[in-house]
mmCIF file with all atom_site columns, C-alpha atoms in Angstrom:
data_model
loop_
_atom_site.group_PDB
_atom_site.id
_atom_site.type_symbol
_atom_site.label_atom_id
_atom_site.label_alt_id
_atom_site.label_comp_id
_atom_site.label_asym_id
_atom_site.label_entity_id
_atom_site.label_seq_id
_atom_site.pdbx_PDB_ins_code
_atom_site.Cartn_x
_atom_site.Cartn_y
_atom_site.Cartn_z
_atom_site.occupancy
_atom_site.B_iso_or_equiv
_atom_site.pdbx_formal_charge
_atom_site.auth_seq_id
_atom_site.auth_comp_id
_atom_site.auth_asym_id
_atom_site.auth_atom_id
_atom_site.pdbx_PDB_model_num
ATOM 1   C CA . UNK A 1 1   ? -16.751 -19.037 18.972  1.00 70.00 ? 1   UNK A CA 1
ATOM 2   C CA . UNK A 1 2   ? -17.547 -15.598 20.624  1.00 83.00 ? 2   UNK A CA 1
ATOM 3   C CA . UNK A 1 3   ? -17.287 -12.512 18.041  1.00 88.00 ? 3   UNK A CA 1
ATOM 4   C CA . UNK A 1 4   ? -14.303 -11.269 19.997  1.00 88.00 ? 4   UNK A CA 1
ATOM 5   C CA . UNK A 1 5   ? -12.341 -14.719 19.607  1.00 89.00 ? 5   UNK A CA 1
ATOM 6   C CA . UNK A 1 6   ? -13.604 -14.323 15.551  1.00 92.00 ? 6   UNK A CA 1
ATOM 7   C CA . UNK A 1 7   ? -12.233 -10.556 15.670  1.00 90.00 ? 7   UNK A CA 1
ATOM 8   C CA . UNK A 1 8   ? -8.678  -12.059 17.216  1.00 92.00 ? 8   UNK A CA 1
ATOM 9   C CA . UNK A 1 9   ? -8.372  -15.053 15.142  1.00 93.00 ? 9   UNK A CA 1
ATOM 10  C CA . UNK A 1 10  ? -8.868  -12.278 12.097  1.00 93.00 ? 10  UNK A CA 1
ATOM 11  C CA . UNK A 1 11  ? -6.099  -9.980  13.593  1.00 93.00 ? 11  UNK A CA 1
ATOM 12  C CA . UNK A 1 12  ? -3.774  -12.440 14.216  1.00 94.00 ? 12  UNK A CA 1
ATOM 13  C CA . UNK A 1 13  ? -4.180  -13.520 10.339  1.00 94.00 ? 13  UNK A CA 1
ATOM 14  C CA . UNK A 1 14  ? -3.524  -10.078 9.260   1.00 93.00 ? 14  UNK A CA 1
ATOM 15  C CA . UNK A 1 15  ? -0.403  -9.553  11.497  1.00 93.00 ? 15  UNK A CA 1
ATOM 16  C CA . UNK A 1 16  ? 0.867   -13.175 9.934   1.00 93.00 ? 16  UNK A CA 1
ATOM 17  C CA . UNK A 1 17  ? 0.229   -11.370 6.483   1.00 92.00 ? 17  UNK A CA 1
ATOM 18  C CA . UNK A 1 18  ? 1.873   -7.678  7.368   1.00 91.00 ? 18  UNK A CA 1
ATOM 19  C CA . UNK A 1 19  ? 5.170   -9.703  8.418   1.00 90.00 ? 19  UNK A CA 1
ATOM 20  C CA . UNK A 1 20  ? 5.399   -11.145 5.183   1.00 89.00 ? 20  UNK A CA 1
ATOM 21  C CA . UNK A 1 21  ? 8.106   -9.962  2.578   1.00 88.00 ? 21  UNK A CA 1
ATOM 22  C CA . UNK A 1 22  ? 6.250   -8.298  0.054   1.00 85.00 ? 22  UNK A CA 1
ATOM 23  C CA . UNK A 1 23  ? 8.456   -8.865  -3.121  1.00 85.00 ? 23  UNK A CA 1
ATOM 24  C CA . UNK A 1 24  ? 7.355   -7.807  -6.633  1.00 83.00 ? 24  UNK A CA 1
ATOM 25  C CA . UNK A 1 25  ? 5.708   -11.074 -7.173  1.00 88.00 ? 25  UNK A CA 1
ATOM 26  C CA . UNK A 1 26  ? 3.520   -11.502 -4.473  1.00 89.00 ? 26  UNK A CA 1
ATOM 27  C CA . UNK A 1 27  ? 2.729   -8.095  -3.590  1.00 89.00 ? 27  UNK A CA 1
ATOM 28  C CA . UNK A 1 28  ? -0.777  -8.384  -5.518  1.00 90.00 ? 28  UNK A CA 1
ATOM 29  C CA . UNK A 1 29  ? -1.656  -11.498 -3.476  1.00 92.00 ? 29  UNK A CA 1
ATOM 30  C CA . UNK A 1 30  ? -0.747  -9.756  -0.446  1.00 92.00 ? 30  UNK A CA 1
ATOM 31  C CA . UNK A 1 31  ? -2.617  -6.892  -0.219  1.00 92.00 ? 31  UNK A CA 1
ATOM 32  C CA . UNK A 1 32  ? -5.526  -8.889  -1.534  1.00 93.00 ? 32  UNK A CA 1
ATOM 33  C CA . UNK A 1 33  ? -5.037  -10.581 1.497   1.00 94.00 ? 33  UNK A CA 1
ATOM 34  C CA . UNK A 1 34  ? -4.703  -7.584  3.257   1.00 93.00 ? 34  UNK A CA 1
ATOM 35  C CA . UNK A 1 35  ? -7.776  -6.141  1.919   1.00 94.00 ? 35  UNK A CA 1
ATOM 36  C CA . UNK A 1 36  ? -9.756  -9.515  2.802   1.00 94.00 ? 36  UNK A CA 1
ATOM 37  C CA . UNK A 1 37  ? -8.875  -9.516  6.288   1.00 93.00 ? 37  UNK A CA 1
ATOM 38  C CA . UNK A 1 38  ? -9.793  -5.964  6.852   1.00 92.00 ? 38  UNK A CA 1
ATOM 39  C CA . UNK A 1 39  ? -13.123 -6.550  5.368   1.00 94.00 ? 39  UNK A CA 1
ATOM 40  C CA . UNK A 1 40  ? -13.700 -9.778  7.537   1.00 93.00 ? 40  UNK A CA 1
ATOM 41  C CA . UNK A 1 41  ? -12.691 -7.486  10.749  1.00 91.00 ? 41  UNK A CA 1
ATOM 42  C CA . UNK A 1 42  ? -14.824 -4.507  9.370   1.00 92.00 ? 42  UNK A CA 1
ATOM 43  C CA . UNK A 1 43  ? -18.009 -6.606  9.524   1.00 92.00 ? 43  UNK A CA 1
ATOM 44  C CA . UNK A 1 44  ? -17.445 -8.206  12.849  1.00 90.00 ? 44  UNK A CA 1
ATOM 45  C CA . UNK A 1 45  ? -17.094 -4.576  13.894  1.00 87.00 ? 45  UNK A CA 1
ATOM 46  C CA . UNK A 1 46  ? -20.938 -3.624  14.893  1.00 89.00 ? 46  UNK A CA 1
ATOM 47  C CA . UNK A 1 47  ? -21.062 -6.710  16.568  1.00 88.00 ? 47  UNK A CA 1
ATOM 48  C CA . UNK A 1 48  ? -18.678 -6.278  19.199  1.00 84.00 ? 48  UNK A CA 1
ATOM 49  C CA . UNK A 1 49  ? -20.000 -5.510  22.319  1.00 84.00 ? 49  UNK A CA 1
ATOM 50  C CA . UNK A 1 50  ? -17.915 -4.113  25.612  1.00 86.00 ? 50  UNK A CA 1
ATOM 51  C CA . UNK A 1 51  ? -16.198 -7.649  26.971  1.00 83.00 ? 51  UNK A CA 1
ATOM 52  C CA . UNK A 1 52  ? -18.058 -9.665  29.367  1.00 84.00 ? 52  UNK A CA 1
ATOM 53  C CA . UNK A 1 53  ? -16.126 -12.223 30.516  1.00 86.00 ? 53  UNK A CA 1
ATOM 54  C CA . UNK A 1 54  ? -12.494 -11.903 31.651  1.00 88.00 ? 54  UNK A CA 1
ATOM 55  C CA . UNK A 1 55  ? -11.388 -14.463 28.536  1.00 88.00 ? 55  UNK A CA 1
ATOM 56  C CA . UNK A 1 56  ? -13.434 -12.094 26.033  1.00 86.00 ? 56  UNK A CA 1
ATOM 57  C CA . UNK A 1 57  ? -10.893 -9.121  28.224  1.00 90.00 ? 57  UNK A CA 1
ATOM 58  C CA . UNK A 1 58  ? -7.721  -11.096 27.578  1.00 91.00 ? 58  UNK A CA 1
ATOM 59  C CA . UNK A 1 59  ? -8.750  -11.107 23.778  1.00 90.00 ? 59  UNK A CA 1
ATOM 60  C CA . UNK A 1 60  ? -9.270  -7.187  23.836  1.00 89.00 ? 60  UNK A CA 1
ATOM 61  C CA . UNK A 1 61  ? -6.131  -6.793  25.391  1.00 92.00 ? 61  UNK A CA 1
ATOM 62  C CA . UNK A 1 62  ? -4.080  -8.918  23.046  1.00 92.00 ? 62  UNK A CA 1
ATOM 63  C CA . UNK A 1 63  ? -5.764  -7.451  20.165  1.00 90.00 ? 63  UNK A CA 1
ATOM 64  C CA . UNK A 1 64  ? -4.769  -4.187  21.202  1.00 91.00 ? 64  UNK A CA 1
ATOM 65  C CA . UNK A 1 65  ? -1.123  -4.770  21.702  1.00 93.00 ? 65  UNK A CA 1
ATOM 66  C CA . UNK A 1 66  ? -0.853  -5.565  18.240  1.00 92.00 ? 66  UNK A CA 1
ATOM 67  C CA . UNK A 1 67  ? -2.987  -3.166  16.223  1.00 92.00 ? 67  UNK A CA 1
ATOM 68  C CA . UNK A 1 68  ? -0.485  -0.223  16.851  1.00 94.00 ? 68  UNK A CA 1
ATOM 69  C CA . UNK A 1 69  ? 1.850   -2.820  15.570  1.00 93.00 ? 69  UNK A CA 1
ATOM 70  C CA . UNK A 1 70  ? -0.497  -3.663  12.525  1.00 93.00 ? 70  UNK A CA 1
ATOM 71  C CA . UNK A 1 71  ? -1.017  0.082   11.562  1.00 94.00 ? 71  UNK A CA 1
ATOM 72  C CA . UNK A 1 72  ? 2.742   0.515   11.755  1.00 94.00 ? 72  UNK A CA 1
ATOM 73  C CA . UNK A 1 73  ? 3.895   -2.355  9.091   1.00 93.00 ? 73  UNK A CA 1
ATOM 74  C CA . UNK A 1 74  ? 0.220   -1.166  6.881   1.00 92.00 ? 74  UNK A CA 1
ATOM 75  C CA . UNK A 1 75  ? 1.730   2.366   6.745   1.00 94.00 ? 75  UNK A CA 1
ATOM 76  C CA . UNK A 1 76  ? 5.196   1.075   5.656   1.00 92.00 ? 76  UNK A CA 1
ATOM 77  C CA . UNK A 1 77  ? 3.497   -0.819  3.293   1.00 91.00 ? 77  UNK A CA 1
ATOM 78  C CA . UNK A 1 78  ? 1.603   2.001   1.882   1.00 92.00 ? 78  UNK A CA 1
ATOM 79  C CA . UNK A 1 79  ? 4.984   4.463   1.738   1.00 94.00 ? 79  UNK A CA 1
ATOM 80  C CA . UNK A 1 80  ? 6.500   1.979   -0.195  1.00 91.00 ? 80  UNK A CA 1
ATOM 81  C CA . UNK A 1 81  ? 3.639   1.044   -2.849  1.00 90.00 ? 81  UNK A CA 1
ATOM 82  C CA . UNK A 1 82  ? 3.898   5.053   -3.300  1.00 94.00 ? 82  UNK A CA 1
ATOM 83  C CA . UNK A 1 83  ? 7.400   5.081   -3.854  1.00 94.00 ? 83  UNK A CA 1
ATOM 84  C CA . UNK A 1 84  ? 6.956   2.437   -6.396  1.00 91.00 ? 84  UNK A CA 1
ATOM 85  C CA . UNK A 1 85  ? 4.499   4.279   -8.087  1.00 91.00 ? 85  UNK A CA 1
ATOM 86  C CA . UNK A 1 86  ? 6.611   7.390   -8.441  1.00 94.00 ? 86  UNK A CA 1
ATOM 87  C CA . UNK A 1 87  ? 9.453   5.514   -9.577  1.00 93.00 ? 87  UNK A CA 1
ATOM 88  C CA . UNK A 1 88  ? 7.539   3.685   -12.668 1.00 91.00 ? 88  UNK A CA 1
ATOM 89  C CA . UNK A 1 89  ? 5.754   7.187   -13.743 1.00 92.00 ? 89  UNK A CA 1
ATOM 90  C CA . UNK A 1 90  ? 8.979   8.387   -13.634 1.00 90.00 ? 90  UNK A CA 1
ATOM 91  C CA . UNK A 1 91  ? 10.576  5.416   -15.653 1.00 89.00 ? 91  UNK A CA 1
ATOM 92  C CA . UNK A 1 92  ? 8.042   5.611   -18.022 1.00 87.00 ? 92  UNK A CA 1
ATOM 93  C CA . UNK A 1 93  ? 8.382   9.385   -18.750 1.00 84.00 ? 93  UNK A CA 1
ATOM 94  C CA . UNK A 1 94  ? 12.021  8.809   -18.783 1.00 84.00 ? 94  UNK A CA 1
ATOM 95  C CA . UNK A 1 95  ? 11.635  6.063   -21.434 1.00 82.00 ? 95  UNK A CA 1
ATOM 96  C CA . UNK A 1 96  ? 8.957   8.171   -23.761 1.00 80.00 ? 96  UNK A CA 1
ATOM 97  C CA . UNK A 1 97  ? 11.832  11.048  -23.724 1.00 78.00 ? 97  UNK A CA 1
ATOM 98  C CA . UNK A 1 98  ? 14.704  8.631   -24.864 1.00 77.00 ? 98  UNK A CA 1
ATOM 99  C CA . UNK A 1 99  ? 12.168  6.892   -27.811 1.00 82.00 ? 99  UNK A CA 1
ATOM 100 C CA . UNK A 1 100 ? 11.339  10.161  -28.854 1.00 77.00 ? 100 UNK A CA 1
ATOM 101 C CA . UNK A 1 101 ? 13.407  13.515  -27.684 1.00 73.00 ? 101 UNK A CA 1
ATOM 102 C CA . UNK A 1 102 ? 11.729  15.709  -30.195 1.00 71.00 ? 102 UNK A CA 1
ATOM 103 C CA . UNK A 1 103 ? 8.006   15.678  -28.483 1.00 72.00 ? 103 UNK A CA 1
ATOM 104 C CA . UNK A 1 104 ? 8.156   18.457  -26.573 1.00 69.00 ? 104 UNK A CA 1
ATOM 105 C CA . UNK A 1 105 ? 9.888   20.584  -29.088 1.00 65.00 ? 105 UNK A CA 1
ATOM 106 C CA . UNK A 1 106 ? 7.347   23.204  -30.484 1.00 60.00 ? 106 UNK A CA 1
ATOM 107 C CA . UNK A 1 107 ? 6.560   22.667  -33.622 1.00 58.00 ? 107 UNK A CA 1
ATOM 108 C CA . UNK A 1 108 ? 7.254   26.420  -34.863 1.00 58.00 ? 108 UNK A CA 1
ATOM 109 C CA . UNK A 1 109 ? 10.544  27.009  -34.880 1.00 58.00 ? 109 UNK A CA 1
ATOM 110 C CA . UNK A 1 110 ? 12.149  30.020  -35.918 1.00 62.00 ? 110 UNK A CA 1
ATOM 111 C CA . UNK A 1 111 ? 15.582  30.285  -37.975 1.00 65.00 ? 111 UNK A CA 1
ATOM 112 C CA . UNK A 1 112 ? 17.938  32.275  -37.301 1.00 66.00 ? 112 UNK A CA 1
ATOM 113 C CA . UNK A 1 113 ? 20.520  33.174  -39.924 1.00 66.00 ? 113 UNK A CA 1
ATOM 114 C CA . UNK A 1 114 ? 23.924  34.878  -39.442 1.00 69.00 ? 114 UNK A CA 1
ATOM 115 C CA . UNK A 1 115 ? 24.933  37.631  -42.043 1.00 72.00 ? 115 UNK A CA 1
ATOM 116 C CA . UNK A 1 116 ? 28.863  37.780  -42.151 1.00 73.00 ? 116 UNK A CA 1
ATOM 117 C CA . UNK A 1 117 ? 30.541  41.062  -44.092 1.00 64.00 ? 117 UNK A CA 1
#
């Protein structure tokens, strides 16, 4: 197996893996997946050499039409890990101010004491 048919066989397993639905439960197992695959194709990467033959072309070419692809799900991917994050700092600030209101009260409070005639 040429390197180029190793680099394709890699990017088609990563494409499989970007079209999954990425639920709450497998979303760890995914993007160790993820980060696998991309680790397998970074490797291969010095080893690639400009196509010979016109099979090794026909790889190139195929690979190409779906990186753009690729990058496009990764990216979605990435927006919505983000957006997950925000929304649990945010839950878990909201849930620290409900168990305990008083925290960010200064602790030197003044009184104030109204003298009616």
């Amino acid at each position: 197996m040429t390197v180029w048919a190793q680099f394709a066989s890699i990017t088609e397993q990563l494409d499989e893996t970007v079209k999954q639905k990425v639920t709450d439960q497998n979303r760890e197992n995914i993007i160790a997946k993820i980060d696998e695959l991309l680790d397998g194709r970074e490797q291969l990467l010095p080893e690639l050499t400009k196509p010979q033959t016109s099979s090794d072309q026909a790889i190139v070419d195929q690979v190409l039409q779906k990186e753009p692809s690729i990058n496009q799900k990764l990216e979605l991917m990435l927006n919505e890990l983000k957006v997950d994050m925000r929304n649990m700092k945010k839950q878990r600030s909201s849930k620290q101010r409900y168990t305990n209101p008083y925290k960010s009260v200064s602790g030197y409070d003044g009184m104030f004491m109204d003298h009616k005639k």
